[in-house]
C-alpha cells in the first residue's frame, strides 16, 4: 500500500464527511455544486454491497454516481463487493487505494469511468485482476403476491441469477477479426466467476455506433430523412 495513507477504515482528524438523503448521483452533484470549493482529484463511488456486473450497471446507483463524476470531466471509479452477505471490504478498499496511489496514473479518456468488482474471497483465493468488457447478467425473476397487515396487496420481487447467458459480443456487426479480438477479452461476469477482480471501462454514451449507418439508410417512407 502507498505510504502516507491512513489505515483502512480510518480517516485523519481533518477529514470532513457528509451524508445525503438523495440518490448516489445526487451525492456527487451536491459535493461538486455546493460543498467543495475545489473539484476532487477523483470520484470513488462505493464500496457497494453486491455485484454490479454486466447489465446490472444500467440500474446501479453506484455506477451512476461514478458516471456523474465522469460527466463532469473527472476520473471516476465505481467499486462493488460481489456479495450481499460478506463484509470483507478491506481488500476492495486496498485495491482501489493502490489504483489511486501517487505513483499511478489512470489512463482514462474523457467521459469514461472504471467499474470495479471484487470477489468476496480471502485475498489468498483471488487470482489477480483483469481488464474486462461488460457482459450479460440476467435474472429469472419471480414475484410473490403478499398482503400487508392493513390488508393492502404488494409484490415482493425475487429471483435467481442466470449464470450461463449467451455472450452478446458474438452477435456484434464487426468484421470477424475484430469480433474475435473482442471475444478474447473476458467479460466482467466471467472474471468474477474465475476468482479475478474485474476492471471494466464504461462510457455513458449508449449510442449503438455500429447501427447508425444501417439505420440512416433504412428510413421508412413516411419519415423524411433530413
Short mmCIF file of N, CA, C and O in Angstrom, two decimals, residues 56-178:
data_model
loop_
_atom_site.label_atom_id
_atom_site.label_comp_id
_atom_site.label_asym_id
_atom_site.label_seq_id
_atom_site.Cartn_x
_atom_site.Cartn_y
_atom_site.Cartn_z
N UNK A 56 -26.30 -5.19 -14.94
CA UNK A 56 -26.60 -4.54 -13.66
C UNK A 56 -26.26 -3.05 -13.70
O UNK A 56 -26.88 -2.26 -12.99
N UNK A 57 -25.26 -2.67 -14.49
CA UNK A 57 -24.80 -1.28 -14.47
C UNK A 57 -25.89 -0.33 -14.95
O UNK A 57 -25.84 0.87 -14.65
N UNK A 58 -26.87 -0.83 -15.70
CA UNK A 58 -27.95 0.03 -16.18
C UNK A 58 -28.87 0.47 -15.06
O UNK A 58 -29.60 1.45 -15.19
N UNK A 59 -28.87 -0.27 -13.95
CA UNK A 59 -29.75 0.03 -12.82
C UNK A 59 -28.99 0.53 -11.60
O UNK A 59 -29.60 0.87 -10.60
N UNK A 60 -27.69 0.55 -11.67
CA UNK A 60 -26.85 0.73 -10.49
C UNK A 60 -26.72 2.19 -10.07
O UNK A 60 -26.27 3.04 -10.84
N UNK A 61 -27.05 2.47 -8.82
CA UNK A 61 -26.80 3.79 -8.26
C UNK A 61 -25.32 4.03 -8.05
O UNK A 61 -24.84 5.17 -8.18
N UNK A 62 -24.58 2.98 -7.72
CA UNK A 62 -23.13 3.10 -7.53
C UNK A 62 -22.46 3.53 -8.82
O UNK A 62 -21.62 4.44 -8.83
N UNK A 63 -22.83 2.90 -9.92
CA UNK A 63 -22.24 3.26 -11.21
C UNK A 63 -22.70 4.65 -11.63
O UNK A 63 -21.92 5.44 -12.19
N UNK A 64 -23.95 4.99 -11.35
CA UNK A 64 -24.45 6.31 -11.77
C UNK A 64 -23.73 7.44 -11.05
O UNK A 64 -23.53 8.52 -11.63
N UNK A 65 -23.32 7.22 -9.82
CA UNK A 65 -22.58 8.26 -9.10
C UNK A 65 -21.21 8.47 -9.74
O UNK A 65 -20.76 9.61 -9.91
N UNK A 66 -20.54 7.36 -10.08
CA UNK A 66 -19.26 7.50 -10.78
C UNK A 66 -19.46 8.15 -12.14
O UNK A 66 -18.65 8.97 -12.60
N UNK A 67 -20.57 7.80 -12.79
CA UNK A 67 -20.87 8.38 -14.10
C UNK A 67 -21.06 9.89 -14.00
O UNK A 67 -20.68 10.65 -14.89
N UNK A 68 -21.65 10.34 -12.91
CA UNK A 68 -21.83 11.78 -12.69
C UNK A 68 -20.48 12.48 -12.64
O UNK A 68 -20.31 13.56 -13.21
N UNK A 69 -19.52 11.85 -11.97
CA UNK A 69 -18.17 12.42 -11.95
C UNK A 69 -17.54 12.45 -13.32
O UNK A 69 -16.91 13.44 -13.72
N UNK A 70 -17.71 11.36 -14.09
CA UNK A 70 -17.15 11.31 -15.45
C UNK A 70 -17.78 12.37 -16.34
O UNK A 70 -17.11 12.99 -17.17
N UNK A 71 -19.09 12.60 -16.16
CA UNK A 71 -19.78 13.63 -16.96
C UNK A 71 -19.24 15.02 -16.65
O UNK A 71 -19.32 15.93 -17.49
N UNK A 72 -18.69 15.19 -15.45
CA UNK A 72 -18.12 16.48 -15.06
C UNK A 72 -16.64 16.56 -15.39
O UNK A 72 -15.95 17.51 -15.01
N UNK A 73 -16.12 15.54 -16.11
CA UNK A 73 -14.74 15.59 -16.58
C UNK A 73 -13.71 15.10 -15.60
O UNK A 73 -12.51 15.38 -15.78
N UNK A 74 -14.13 14.35 -14.55
CA UNK A 74 -13.19 13.87 -13.56
C UNK A 74 -12.99 12.37 -13.67
O UNK A 74 -13.92 11.65 -14.04
N UNK A 75 -11.80 11.86 -13.33
CA UNK A 75 -11.63 10.41 -13.24
C UNK A 75 -12.61 9.85 -12.21
O UNK A 75 -12.83 10.46 -11.16
N UNK A 76 -13.22 8.72 -12.52
CA UNK A 76 -14.26 8.19 -11.63
C UNK A 76 -14.21 6.67 -11.62
O UNK A 76 -13.95 6.03 -12.64
N UNK A 77 -14.46 6.10 -10.44
CA UNK A 77 -14.43 4.66 -10.25
C UNK A 77 -15.64 4.24 -9.44
O UNK A 77 -15.95 4.84 -8.40
N UNK A 78 -16.34 3.22 -9.90
CA UNK A 78 -17.40 2.57 -9.12
C UNK A 78 -16.83 1.26 -8.59
O UNK A 78 -16.20 0.51 -9.35
N UNK A 79 -17.05 0.98 -7.31
CA UNK A 79 -16.46 -0.20 -6.68
C UNK A 79 -17.54 -1.01 -5.99
O UNK A 79 -18.35 -0.46 -5.23
N UNK A 80 -17.55 -2.32 -6.23
CA UNK A 80 -18.56 -3.19 -5.64
C UNK A 80 -17.92 -4.48 -5.12
O UNK A 80 -17.02 -5.03 -5.74
N UNK A 81 -18.42 -4.92 -3.99
CA UNK A 81 -18.06 -6.23 -3.44
C UNK A 81 -19.14 -7.20 -3.89
O UNK A 81 -20.33 -6.95 -3.71
N UNK A 82 -18.75 -8.32 -4.49
CA UNK A 82 -19.73 -9.19 -5.15
C UNK A 82 -20.46 -10.11 -4.18
O UNK A 82 -20.58 -11.31 -4.42
N UNK A 83 -20.96 -9.56 -3.11
CA UNK A 83 -21.72 -10.34 -2.14
C UNK A 83 -22.59 -9.40 -1.33
O UNK A 83 -22.18 -8.27 -1.03
N UNK A 84 -23.79 -9.85 -1.00
CA UNK A 84 -24.66 -9.09 -0.10
C UNK A 84 -24.48 -9.52 1.34
O UNK A 84 -24.93 -8.83 2.26
N UNK A 85 -23.86 -10.66 1.55
CA UNK A 85 -23.73 -11.20 2.90
C UNK A 85 -22.37 -10.92 3.51
O UNK A 85 -22.25 -10.71 4.71
N UNK A 86 -21.34 -10.94 2.68
CA UNK A 86 -20.00 -10.77 3.21
C UNK A 86 -19.70 -9.34 3.62
O UNK A 86 -20.36 -8.40 3.19
N UNK A 87 -18.70 -9.17 4.45
CA UNK A 87 -18.32 -7.84 4.90
C UNK A 87 -16.85 -7.58 4.75
O UNK A 87 -16.29 -6.71 5.42
N UNK A 88 -16.20 -8.32 3.84
CA UNK A 88 -14.75 -8.19 3.66
C UNK A 88 -14.46 -7.05 2.68
O UNK A 88 -14.12 -7.27 1.52
N UNK A 89 -14.58 -5.83 3.17
CA UNK A 89 -14.36 -4.66 2.31
C UNK A 89 -12.89 -4.24 2.26
O UNK A 89 -12.52 -3.44 1.41
N UNK A 90 -12.08 -4.75 3.16
CA UNK A 90 -10.70 -4.27 3.25
C UNK A 90 -9.92 -4.51 1.96
O UNK A 90 -9.15 -3.65 1.52
N UNK A 91 -10.09 -5.68 1.36
CA UNK A 91 -9.35 -6.00 0.14
C UNK A 91 -9.76 -5.06 -0.99
O UNK A 91 -8.92 -4.55 -1.73
N UNK A 92 -11.07 -4.83 -1.14
CA UNK A 92 -11.54 -3.92 -2.18
C UNK A 92 -11.00 -2.52 -1.96
O UNK A 92 -10.57 -1.84 -2.90
N UNK A 93 -11.01 -2.07 -0.71
CA UNK A 93 -10.51 -0.73 -0.40
C UNK A 93 -9.02 -0.62 -0.69
O UNK A 93 -8.55 0.37 -1.26
N UNK A 94 -8.26 -1.65 -0.32
CA UNK A 94 -6.82 -1.63 -0.57
C UNK A 94 -6.52 -1.64 -2.07
O UNK A 94 -5.60 -0.96 -2.54
N UNK A 95 -7.31 -2.39 -2.83
CA UNK A 95 -7.08 -2.47 -4.27
C UNK A 95 -7.31 -1.11 -4.92
O UNK A 95 -6.50 -0.64 -5.73
N UNK A 96 -8.40 -0.45 -4.58
CA UNK A 96 -8.70 0.87 -5.15
C UNK A 96 -7.67 1.88 -4.69
O UNK A 96 -7.24 2.76 -5.44
N UNK A 97 -7.24 1.76 -3.44
CA UNK A 97 -6.23 2.69 -2.94
C UNK A 97 -4.93 2.55 -3.72
O UNK A 97 -4.26 3.54 -4.02
N UNK A 98 -4.59 1.33 -4.11
CA UNK A 98 -3.39 1.13 -4.92
C UNK A 98 -3.58 1.72 -6.32
O UNK A 98 -2.64 2.25 -6.91
N UNK A 99 -4.80 1.58 -6.87
CA UNK A 99 -5.07 2.20 -8.18
C UNK A 99 -4.86 3.70 -8.13
O UNK A 99 -4.46 4.32 -9.13
N UNK A 100 -5.11 4.30 -6.98
CA UNK A 100 -5.05 5.75 -6.84
C UNK A 100 -3.79 6.21 -6.12
O UNK A 100 -3.73 7.34 -5.63
N UNK A 101 -2.78 5.35 -6.05
CA UNK A 101 -1.55 5.73 -5.37
C UNK A 101 -0.89 6.89 -6.11
O UNK A 101 -1.10 7.09 -7.31
N UNK A 102 -0.07 7.66 -5.40
CA UNK A 102 0.58 8.81 -6.05
C UNK A 102 1.42 8.44 -7.26
O UNK A 102 1.64 9.27 -8.14
N UNK A 103 1.89 7.18 -7.33
CA UNK A 103 2.74 6.77 -8.44
C UNK A 103 1.96 6.25 -9.64
O UNK A 103 2.54 5.95 -10.68
N UNK A 104 0.64 6.11 -9.50
CA UNK A 104 -0.15 5.55 -10.60
C UNK A 104 -0.82 6.67 -11.39
O UNK A 104 -0.98 7.79 -10.93
N UNK A 105 -1.23 6.31 -12.59
CA UNK A 105 -1.95 7.26 -13.44
C UNK A 105 -3.03 6.49 -14.19
O UNK A 105 -2.73 5.57 -14.95
N UNK A 106 -4.28 6.85 -13.96
CA UNK A 106 -5.37 6.16 -14.63
C UNK A 106 -5.46 6.64 -16.07
O UNK A 106 -5.73 7.82 -16.31
N UNK A 107 -5.26 5.75 -17.03
CA UNK A 107 -5.31 6.18 -18.45
C UNK A 107 -6.75 6.22 -18.96
O UNK A 107 -7.14 5.45 -19.84
N UNK A 108 -7.54 7.11 -18.40
CA UNK A 108 -8.95 7.18 -18.75
C UNK A 108 -9.20 8.32 -19.74
O UNK A 108 -8.88 9.47 -19.44
N UNK A 109 -9.77 8.01 -20.90
CA UNK A 109 -10.16 9.09 -21.80
C UNK A 109 -11.35 9.83 -21.24
O UNK A 109 -12.01 9.36 -20.31
N UNK A 110 -11.67 10.99 -21.78
CA UNK A 110 -12.83 11.75 -21.28
C UNK A 110 -14.11 10.93 -21.38
O UNK A 110 -14.27 10.08 -22.25
N UNK A 111 -15.02 11.21 -20.46
CA UNK A 111 -16.35 10.58 -20.44
C UNK A 111 -16.30 9.09 -20.21
O UNK A 111 -17.17 8.34 -20.65
N UNK A 112 -15.26 8.63 -19.50
CA UNK A 112 -15.10 7.20 -19.23
C UNK A 112 -14.90 7.00 -17.73
O UNK A 112 -14.29 7.83 -17.06
N UNK A 113 -15.44 5.90 -17.22
CA UNK A 113 -15.24 5.55 -15.81
C UNK A 113 -14.83 4.09 -15.71
O UNK A 113 -14.95 3.33 -16.68
N UNK A 114 -14.35 3.70 -14.55
CA UNK A 114 -14.00 2.31 -14.30
C UNK A 114 -15.03 1.68 -13.39
O UNK A 114 -15.39 2.26 -12.35
N UNK A 115 -15.51 0.51 -13.76
CA UNK A 115 -16.40 -0.26 -12.90
C UNK A 115 -15.62 -1.44 -12.36
O UNK A 115 -15.25 -2.36 -13.10
N UNK A 116 -15.34 -1.41 -11.05
CA UNK A 116 -14.51 -2.43 -10.41
C UNK A 116 -15.39 -3.33 -9.55
O UNK A 116 -16.16 -2.84 -8.71
N UNK A 117 -15.27 -4.64 -9.76
CA UNK A 117 -15.97 -5.62 -8.93
C UNK A 117 -14.93 -6.53 -8.28
O UNK A 117 -14.03 -7.03 -8.97
N UNK A 118 -15.07 -6.73 -6.98
CA UNK A 118 -14.10 -7.51 -6.21
C UNK A 118 -14.79 -8.72 -5.61
O UNK A 118 -15.80 -8.57 -4.90
N UNK A 119 -14.29 -9.94 -5.87
CA UNK A 119 -14.91 -11.13 -5.26
C UNK A 119 -14.83 -11.07 -3.74
O UNK A 119 -13.84 -10.58 -3.18
N UNK A 120 -15.86 -11.55 -3.09
CA UNK A 120 -15.85 -11.60 -1.63
C UNK A 120 -15.15 -12.87 -1.20
O UNK A 120 -15.77 -13.84 -0.74
N UNK A 121 -13.83 -12.88 -1.37
CA UNK A 121 -13.00 -14.05 -1.09
C UNK A 121 -11.81 -13.62 -0.24
O UNK A 121 -11.41 -12.45 -0.26
N UNK A 122 -11.20 -14.56 0.48
CA UNK A 122 -9.93 -14.25 1.13
C UNK A 122 -8.90 -13.84 0.08
O UNK A 122 -8.93 -14.31 -1.05
N UNK A 123 -8.00 -12.95 0.46
CA UNK A 123 -7.03 -12.44 -0.51
C UNK A 123 -6.22 -13.55 -1.16
O UNK A 123 -5.86 -13.46 -2.34
N UNK A 124 -5.96 -14.63 -0.42
CA UNK A 124 -5.17 -15.73 -0.98
C UNK A 124 -5.90 -16.46 -2.09
O UNK A 124 -5.28 -17.13 -2.92
N UNK A 125 -7.23 -16.34 -2.13
CA UNK A 125 -8.03 -17.04 -3.14
C UNK A 125 -8.31 -16.20 -4.37
O UNK A 125 -8.89 -16.70 -5.34
N UNK A 126 -7.95 -14.92 -4.35
CA UNK A 126 -8.16 -14.06 -5.51
C UNK A 126 -6.96 -14.21 -6.44
O UNK A 126 -5.81 -14.04 -6.04
N UNK A 127 -7.24 -14.55 -7.70
CA UNK A 127 -6.17 -14.88 -8.65
C UNK A 127 -5.47 -13.65 -9.22
O UNK A 127 -4.40 -13.76 -9.80
N UNK A 128 -6.07 -12.51 -9.09
CA UNK A 128 -5.49 -11.30 -9.65
C UNK A 128 -6.58 -10.37 -10.13
O UNK A 128 -7.73 -10.47 -9.68
N UNK A 129 -6.24 -9.49 -11.05
CA UNK A 129 -7.20 -8.54 -11.62
C UNK A 129 -7.14 -8.61 -13.13
O UNK A 129 -6.08 -8.85 -13.71
N UNK A 130 -8.28 -8.42 -13.76
CA UNK A 130 -8.37 -8.44 -15.22
C UNK A 130 -9.11 -7.20 -15.72
O UNK A 130 -10.11 -6.80 -15.12
N UNK A 131 -8.62 -6.64 -16.82
CA UNK A 131 -9.40 -5.65 -17.55
C UNK A 131 -10.43 -6.41 -18.38
O UNK A 131 -10.07 -7.32 -19.13
N UNK A 132 -11.68 -6.07 -18.21
CA UNK A 132 -12.76 -6.86 -18.79
C UNK A 132 -13.71 -5.98 -19.60
O UNK A 132 -13.63 -4.76 -19.58
N UNK A 133 -14.61 -6.64 -20.32
CA UNK A 133 -15.68 -5.95 -21.01
C UNK A 133 -17.00 -6.28 -20.32
O UNK A 133 -17.09 -7.27 -19.58
N UNK A 134 -17.98 -5.46 -20.56
CA UNK A 134 -19.29 -5.67 -19.93
C UNK A 134 -19.95 -6.92 -20.51
O UNK A 134 -20.04 -7.09 -21.72
N UNK A 135 -20.41 -7.79 -19.62
CA UNK A 135 -21.09 -8.99 -20.05
C UNK A 135 -22.60 -8.86 -19.90
O UNK A 135 -23.15 -7.76 -19.92
N UNK A 136 -23.25 -9.99 -19.75
CA UNK A 136 -24.69 -10.04 -19.55
C UNK A 136 -24.96 -10.70 -18.21
O UNK A 136 -24.39 -11.73 -17.88
N UNK A 137 -25.82 -10.10 -17.41
CA UNK A 137 -26.23 -10.68 -16.13
C UNK A 137 -27.75 -10.61 -16.09
O UNK A 137 -28.33 -9.55 -15.90
N UNK A 138 -28.37 -11.73 -16.32
CA UNK A 138 -29.83 -11.80 -16.39
C UNK A 138 -30.37 -12.54 -15.17
O UNK A 138 -29.66 -13.29 -14.50
N UNK A 139 -31.65 -12.34 -14.90
CA UNK A 139 -32.27 -12.94 -13.73
C UNK A 139 -33.54 -13.69 -14.14
O UNK A 139 -34.27 -13.25 -15.05
N UNK A 140 -33.77 -14.80 -13.47
CA UNK A 140 -35.07 -15.46 -13.56
C UNK A 140 -35.91 -14.87 -12.44
O UNK A 140 -35.80 -15.26 -11.28
N UNK A 141 -36.72 -13.88 -12.81
CA UNK A 141 -37.43 -13.09 -11.80
C UNK A 141 -38.74 -13.74 -11.40
O UNK A 141 -39.46 -14.31 -12.23
N UNK A 142 -39.05 -13.61 -10.14
CA UNK A 142 -40.29 -14.15 -9.58
C UNK A 142 -40.93 -13.09 -8.69
O UNK A 142 -40.23 -12.38 -7.96
N UNK A 143 -42.24 -12.98 -8.79
CA UNK A 143 -42.98 -12.02 -7.97
C UNK A 143 -43.91 -12.78 -7.02
O UNK A 143 -44.73 -13.58 -7.46
N UNK A 144 -43.72 -12.52 -5.74
CA UNK A 144 -44.58 -13.14 -4.73
C UNK A 144 -45.65 -12.13 -4.31
O UNK A 144 -45.33 -11.01 -3.88
N UNK A 145 -46.91 -12.49 -4.47
CA UNK A 145 -48.01 -11.61 -4.09
C UNK A 145 -48.27 -11.77 -2.60
O UNK A 145 -48.49 -12.88 -2.09
N UNK A 146 -48.26 -10.63 -1.88
CA UNK A 146 -48.41 -10.67 -0.43
C UNK A 146 -49.43 -9.63 0.02
O UNK A 146 -49.81 -8.74 -0.75
N UNK A 147 -49.82 -9.74 1.28
CA UNK A 147 -50.77 -8.79 1.87
C UNK A 147 -50.17 -8.24 3.15
O UNK A 147 -49.71 -9.00 4.01
N UNK A 148 -50.16 -6.91 3.27
CA UNK A 148 -49.58 -6.31 4.47
C UNK A 148 -50.61 -6.32 5.60
O UNK A 148 -51.78 -6.71 5.41
N UNK A 149 -50.21 -5.95 6.84
CA UNK A 149 -51.13 -6.02 7.99
C UNK A 149 -52.40 -5.18 7.82
O UNK A 149 -53.39 -5.44 8.51
N UNK A 150 -52.41 -4.22 6.93
CA UNK A 150 -53.60 -3.39 6.71
C UNK A 150 -54.46 -3.93 5.56
O UNK A 150 -55.44 -3.29 5.17
N UNK A 151 -54.10 -5.08 5.05
CA UNK A 151 -54.90 -5.69 4.01
C UNK A 151 -54.58 -5.24 2.60
O UNK A 151 -55.28 -5.61 1.66
N UNK A 152 -53.53 -4.46 2.42
CA UNK A 152 -53.16 -3.99 1.10
C UNK A 152 -52.24 -5.00 0.41
O UNK A 152 -51.37 -5.59 1.04
N UNK A 153 -52.44 -5.16 -0.87
CA UNK A 153 -51.64 -6.10 -1.65
C UNK A 153 -50.33 -5.45 -2.10
O UNK A 153 -50.31 -4.28 -2.50
N UNK A 154 -49.26 -6.20 -1.99
CA UNK A 154 -47.98 -5.73 -2.54
C UNK A 154 -47.26 -6.94 -3.14
O UNK A 154 -47.63 -8.09 -2.90
N UNK A 155 -46.25 -6.66 -3.95
CA UNK A 155 -45.50 -7.71 -4.62
C UNK A 155 -44.04 -7.65 -4.20
O UNK A 155 -43.43 -6.58 -4.17
N UNK A 156 -43.50 -8.82 -3.86
CA UNK A 156 -42.11 -8.93 -3.44
C UNK A 156 -41.32 -9.55 -4.59
O UNK A 156 -41.59 -10.67 -5.02
N UNK A 157 -40.35 -8.78 -5.11
CA UNK A 157 -39.56 -9.23 -6.24
C UNK A 157 -38.38 -10.07 -5.76
O UNK A 157 -37.61 -9.65 -4.90
N UNK A 158 -38.25 -11.25 -6.31
CA UNK A 158 -37.12 -12.13 -6.02
C UNK A 158 -36.67 -12.76 -7.33
O UNK A 158 -37.27 -12.54 -8.38
N UNK A 159 -35.64 -13.54 -7.27
CA UNK A 159 -35.17 -14.19 -8.49
C UNK A 159 -33.77 -14.72 -8.33
O UNK A 159 -33.07 -14.42 -7.35
N UNK A 160 -33.36 -15.51 -9.29
CA UNK A 160 -32.04 -16.10 -9.29
C UNK A 160 -31.26 -15.62 -10.51
O UNK A 160 -31.81 -15.41 -11.58
N UNK A 161 -29.96 -15.46 -10.33
CA UNK A 161 -29.10 -15.05 -11.42
C UNK A 161 -28.92 -16.20 -12.40
O UNK A 161 -28.69 -17.35 -11.99
N UNK A 162 -29.06 -15.91 -13.70
CA UNK A 162 -28.79 -16.89 -14.73
C UNK A 162 -27.32 -16.76 -15.12
O UNK A 162 -26.91 -15.76 -15.72
N UNK A 163 -26.52 -17.74 -14.76
CA UNK A 163 -25.08 -17.63 -14.96
C UNK A 163 -24.66 -17.84 -16.42
O UNK A 163 -23.76 -17.20 -16.91
N UNK A 164 -25.29 -18.75 -17.12
CA UNK A 164 -24.89 -19.08 -18.48
C UNK A 164 -25.80 -18.38 -19.47
O UNK A 164 -26.84 -18.90 -19.86
N UNK A 165 -25.39 -17.19 -19.88
CA UNK A 165 -26.16 -16.39 -20.83
C UNK A 165 -25.28 -16.17 -22.05
O UNK A 165 -24.07 -15.95 -21.94
N UNK A 166 -25.88 -16.23 -23.22
CA UNK A 166 -25.11 -16.08 -24.46
C UNK A 166 -24.36 -14.75 -24.48
O UNK A 166 -24.91 -13.71 -24.13
N UNK A 167 -23.12 -14.80 -24.93
CA UNK A 167 -22.27 -13.62 -25.00
C UNK A 167 -22.78 -12.71 -26.11
O UNK A 167 -22.80 -13.09 -27.28
N UNK A 168 -23.19 -11.48 -25.79
CA UNK A 168 -23.73 -10.60 -26.82
C UNK A 168 -22.70 -10.19 -27.86
O UNK A 168 -23.06 -9.84 -28.99
N UNK A 169 -21.43 -10.23 -27.51
CA UNK A 169 -20.39 -9.81 -28.45
C UNK A 169 -20.32 -10.73 -29.66
O UNK A 169 -19.83 -10.34 -30.72
N UNK A 170 -20.81 -11.96 -29.51
CA UNK A 170 -20.78 -12.89 -30.64
C UNK A 170 -21.67 -12.42 -31.77
O UNK A 170 -21.49 -12.84 -32.92
N UNK A 171 -22.63 -11.55 -31.48
CA UNK A 171 -23.55 -11.07 -32.50
C UNK A 171 -23.22 -9.66 -33.00
O UNK A 171 -23.97 -9.10 -33.79
N UNK A 172 -22.11 -9.10 -32.54
CA UNK A 172 -21.78 -7.74 -32.94
C UNK A 172 -21.47 -7.66 -34.44
O UNK A 172 -20.81 -8.55 -34.99
N UNK A 173 -21.93 -6.60 -35.10
CA UNK A 173 -21.70 -6.46 -36.55
C UNK A 173 -20.32 -5.93 -36.89
O UNK A 173 -20.17 -4.93 -37.59
N UNK A 174 -19.29 -6.60 -36.38
CA UNK A 174 -17.92 -6.22 -36.67
C UNK A 174 -17.31 -7.23 -37.64
O UNK A 174 -17.78 -8.37 -37.74
N UNK A 175 -16.24 -6.84 -38.34
CA UNK A 175 -15.51 -7.83 -39.13
C UNK A 175 -15.04 -8.98 -38.24
O UNK A 175 -14.81 -8.78 -37.03
N UNK A 176 -14.89 -10.18 -38.80
CA UNK A 176 -14.55 -11.35 -37.97
C UNK A 176 -13.32 -11.17 -37.11
O UNK A 176 -13.29 -11.61 -35.96
N UNK A 177 -12.27 -10.52 -37.64
CA UNK A 177 -11.05 -10.37 -36.85
C UNK A 177 -11.27 -9.47 -35.65
O UNK A 177 -10.77 -9.74 -34.54
N UNK A 178 -12.07 -8.41 -35.81
CA UNK A 178 -12.37 -7.54 -34.68
C UNK A 178 -13.25 -8.25 -33.67
O UNK A 178 -13.06 -8.10 -32.46
#
